[in-house]
Amino acid sequence: MEKEVSAKIGILGGTFNPIHNGHLMIAEQAREEFGLERILFLPTGQSPHKLKQQITDSSMRCDMIRLAIADNPFFELDMTEVNAKRISYTYITLQEIKKAYPASELYFILGADSLFDLETWKEPEEILAACNILAAYREGDGQKDFQKQIDYLNEKYHAHIYPLHTPSFEVSSREIRSRVSKNQTIRYLVPKEVGDYIQKTKLYRNL
């Protein structure tokens, strides 16, 4: 089925194991700050960076994303990498999304750590040619080095990388999994529906 054309599309990739409120805050900030018409949540299938890690089944991760974004009409689940029968390389995924939205401008959202690792990714020049990059950071978070890295990549690759200002919210999927395994609360760290799903399915109990 041909997808609806949109002018400016944000893409937030990740394992989402599980999705949490920090992911949602970054996505909403990107939408508002850069006038994006939709945000695609792109869960990884088989990530080249996490081949040795035990990752929750993709269907359960997608279930949690659906629950988390259900009340936001600008958020969508994108199954491109989950459905791919290959390792999920970002440059290939961006090519496939571009085919689905040929008239659209893509904005790939990543964290500050990933910005510094970007040249170690497969075909970084193709990634930077295919989309704009929104690099999330918090004020005072090594800001001078962060801006220097943006300037370096923009100049070397003729890229379009922009800082994405994000609220301070210290949470990670790893921390959430750890808290669940210790029978500690994750209330206010994830949407209620996601918390209920984790409890009902007994996810992360035996880490």
Coordinates of C-alpha atoms in Angstrom, one line a residue:
M1 CA 0.0 0.0 0.0
E2 CA 1.4 3.4 -1.0
K3 CA 2.1 5.6 2.0
E4 CA 0.9 9.1 2.3
V5 CA 3.4 11.8 1.3
S6 CA 4.5 14.2 4.0
A7 CA 6.9 17.1 3.8
K8 CA 9.0 16.6 6.9
I9 CA 9.3 13.2 8.6
G10 CA 11.3 12.5 11.8
I11 CA 12.7 9.0 12.4
L12 CA 13.6 7.8 15.9
G13 CA 15.3 4.5 15.9
G14 CA 16.3 2.3 18.7
T15 CA 15.8 -1.1 20.4
F16 CA 13.0 0.3 22.5
N17 CA 13.5 -2.5 25.1
P18 CA 11.3 -1.0 26.4
I19 CA 10.2 2.3 25.1
H20 CA 10.1 4.9 27.9
N21 CA 9.1 8.5 28.5
G22 CA 12.5 9.8 27.5
H23 CA 12.0 8.5 24.0
L24 CA 8.6 10.1 23.8
M25 CA 9.9 13.5 25.1
I26 CA 12.7 13.6 22.5
A27 CA 10.3 12.7 19.7
E28 CA 7.8 15.4 20.7
Q29 CA 10.5 18.0 21.1
A30 CA 11.9 17.2 17.6
R31 CA 8.4 17.5 16.2
E32 CA 7.8 20.9 17.8
E33 CA 11.2 22.4 17.4
F34 CA 11.6 21.5 13.7
G35 CA 8.0 21.5 12.5
L36 CA 7.9 17.8 11.7
E37 CA 4.6 16.4 10.4
R38 CA 5.1 12.9 11.8
I39 CA 7.6 10.9 13.8
L40 CA 8.3 7.3 12.8
F41 CA 9.4 5.1 15.7
L42 CA 11.7 2.6 14.1
P43 CA 12.5 -0.4 16.3
T44 CA 15.6 -2.4 15.4
G45 CA 15.4 -5.9 14.1
Q46 CA 18.9 -7.4 14.3
S47 CA 21.2 -4.5 15.2
P48 CA 24.9 -4.8 14.2
H49 CA 25.8 -3.0 17.5
K50 CA 23.9 -5.5 19.7
L51 CA 24.5 -8.9 18.1
K52 CA 25.6 -10.5 21.3
Q53 CA 22.9 -9.1 23.5
Q54 CA 19.7 -10.8 24.4
I55 CA 16.9 -8.6 23.0
T56 CA 13.2 -9.0 23.7
D57 CA 11.2 -10.4 20.9
S58 CA 10.4 -7.7 18.3
S59 CA 6.6 -8.3 18.5
M60 CA 6.6 -7.5 22.2
R61 CA 8.7 -4.4 21.7
C62 CA 6.3 -3.3 18.9
D63 CA 3.3 -3.9 21.2
M64 CA 4.8 -1.6 23.8
I65 CA 5.5 1.1 21.2
R66 CA 1.9 0.9 19.9
L67 CA 0.6 1.3 23.5
A68 CA 3.0 4.2 24.2
I69 CA 2.2 6.3 21.1
A70 CA -1.6 5.5 20.7
D71 CA -2.7 8.9 22.0
N72 CA -0.4 11.0 19.7
P73 CA -1.7 11.3 16.1
F74 CA 1.8 12.5 14.9
F75 CA 3.5 9.3 16.1
E76 CA 3.7 6.1 14.0
L77 CA 5.3 2.7 14.3
D78 CA 7.6 1.8 11.3
M79 CA 8.3 -1.9 10.9
T80 CA 11.0 -1.5 8.2
E81 CA 13.8 -3.0 10.2
V82 CA 11.7 -5.5 12.2
N83 CA 10.4 -7.0 9.0
A84 CA 13.8 -7.0 7.2
K85 CA 15.5 -10.4 7.0
R86 CA 18.9 -8.9 7.5
I87 CA 21.1 -7.0 9.9
S88 CA 19.6 -3.5 10.3
Y89 CA 22.1 -1.1 8.8
T90 CA 20.9 2.5 9.0
Y91 CA 21.9 3.5 5.5
I92 CA 19.9 0.8 3.9
T93 CA 16.9 1.5 6.1
L94 CA 17.0 5.2 5.1
Q95 CA 17.0 4.2 1.5
E96 CA 13.9 2.1 2.0
I97 CA 12.1 4.8 3.9
K98 CA 13.0 7.3 1.2
K99 CA 11.4 5.1 -1.4
A100 CA 8.2 5.0 0.7
Y101 CA 8.2 8.8 1.1
P102 CA 9.9 10.0 -2.1
A103 CA 8.8 13.6 -1.8
S104 CA 9.6 14.0 1.9
E105 CA 12.5 15.4 3.8
L106 CA 13.8 13.0 6.4
Y107 CA 15.1 14.0 9.9
F108 CA 17.0 11.2 11.7
I109 CA 17.0 11.7 15.5
L110 CA 19.9 10.4 17.5
G111 CA 21.6 11.0 20.8
A112 CA 24.9 12.8 21.5
D113 CA 26.8 9.6 22.0
S114 CA 25.7 8.3 18.6
L115 CA 26.8 11.5 17.0
F116 CA 30.4 10.9 18.2
D117 CA 30.2 7.2 17.0
L118 CA 28.6 8.0 13.6
E119 CA 31.7 7.6 11.5
T120 CA 32.1 4.0 12.8
W121 CA 28.6 3.1 11.4
K122 CA 28.4 1.4 8.0
E123 CA 28.5 3.9 5.1
P124 CA 28.2 7.1 7.2
E125 CA 28.5 9.3 4.1
E126 CA 25.3 7.7 2.7
I127 CA 23.5 8.2 6.0
L128 CA 24.4 11.9 6.0
A129 CA 23.5 12.3 2.3
A130 CA 20.1 10.7 2.8
C131 CA 18.7 12.8 5.7
N132 CA 19.1 15.7 8.1
I133 CA 20.4 14.7 11.5
L134 CA 18.9 16.0 14.8
A135 CA 21.3 15.3 17.6
A136 CA 19.7 15.4 21.0
Y137 CA 21.6 17.0 23.9
R138 CA 21.0 18.7 27.2
E139 CA 22.4 22.1 28.1
G140 CA 25.8 22.0 29.7
D141 CA 26.3 18.4 28.6
G142 CA 29.8 18.9 27.0
Q143 CA 28.2 21.5 24.8
K144 CA 31.4 22.8 23.3
D145 CA 32.7 19.4 22.2
F146 CA 29.2 18.5 21.0
Q147 CA 29.0 21.6 18.7
K148 CA 32.6 21.0 17.5
Q149 CA 31.6 17.5 16.4
I150 CA 28.5 18.9 14.5
D151 CA 30.7 21.4 12.8
Y152 CA 33.3 18.8 11.9
L153 CA 30.8 16.3 10.4
N154 CA 28.9 19.1 8.5
E155 CA 32.1 20.3 6.9
K156 CA 33.6 16.9 6.1
Y157 CA 30.5 15.4 4.6
H158 CA 28.5 18.5 3.6
A159 CA 26.0 17.2 6.1
H160 CA 22.9 18.9 7.7
I161 CA 23.2 18.2 11.4
Y162 CA 21.4 20.3 13.9
P163 CA 21.3 20.3 17.7
L164 CA 18.0 19.1 19.2
H165 CA 17.4 20.7 22.6
T166 CA 15.9 18.1 25.0
P167 CA 14.6 18.3 28.6
S168 CA 16.7 16.8 31.3
F169 CA 15.2 13.3 32.0
E170 CA 17.5 10.7 33.3
V171 CA 16.1 7.3 32.3
S172 CA 17.3 4.4 30.1
S173 CA 15.8 1.1 29.0
R174 CA 18.6 -0.7 30.8
E175 CA 17.7 1.0 34.0
I176 CA 14.0 0.1 33.6
R177 CA 14.8 -3.6 32.9
S178 CA 17.0 -3.6 36.0
R179 CA 14.3 -2.0 38.2
V180 CA 11.7 -4.5 37.0
S181 CA 14.1 -7.4 37.8
K182 CA 14.5 -6.1 41.3
N183 CA 10.8 -5.6 41.7
Q184 CA 11.2 -1.8 41.9
T185 CA 8.6 0.7 40.6
I186 CA 8.9 2.1 37.0
R187 CA 5.9 4.3 37.5
Y188 CA 6.4 7.7 35.7
L189 CA 9.4 6.3 33.8
V190 CA 7.2 4.7 31.2
P191 CA 3.6 5.3 30.0
K192 CA 1.1 3.5 32.3
E193 CA 0.0 1.2 29.4
V194 CA 3.6 0.1 28.9
G195 CA 4.0 -0.5 32.6
D196 CA 0.8 -2.6 32.7
Y197 CA 2.1 -4.6 29.7
I198 CA 5.4 -5.3 31.3
Q199 CA 3.7 -6.5 34.5
K200 CA 1.1 -8.6 32.7
T201 CA 3.7 -10.3 30.4
K202 CA 6.2 -10.7 33.3
L203 CA 8.9 -9.1 31.0
Y204 CA 12.4 -8.5 32.5
R205 CA 11.7 -10.5 35.6
N206 CA 14.6 -12.9 35.2
L207 CA 17.6 -10.9 34.1

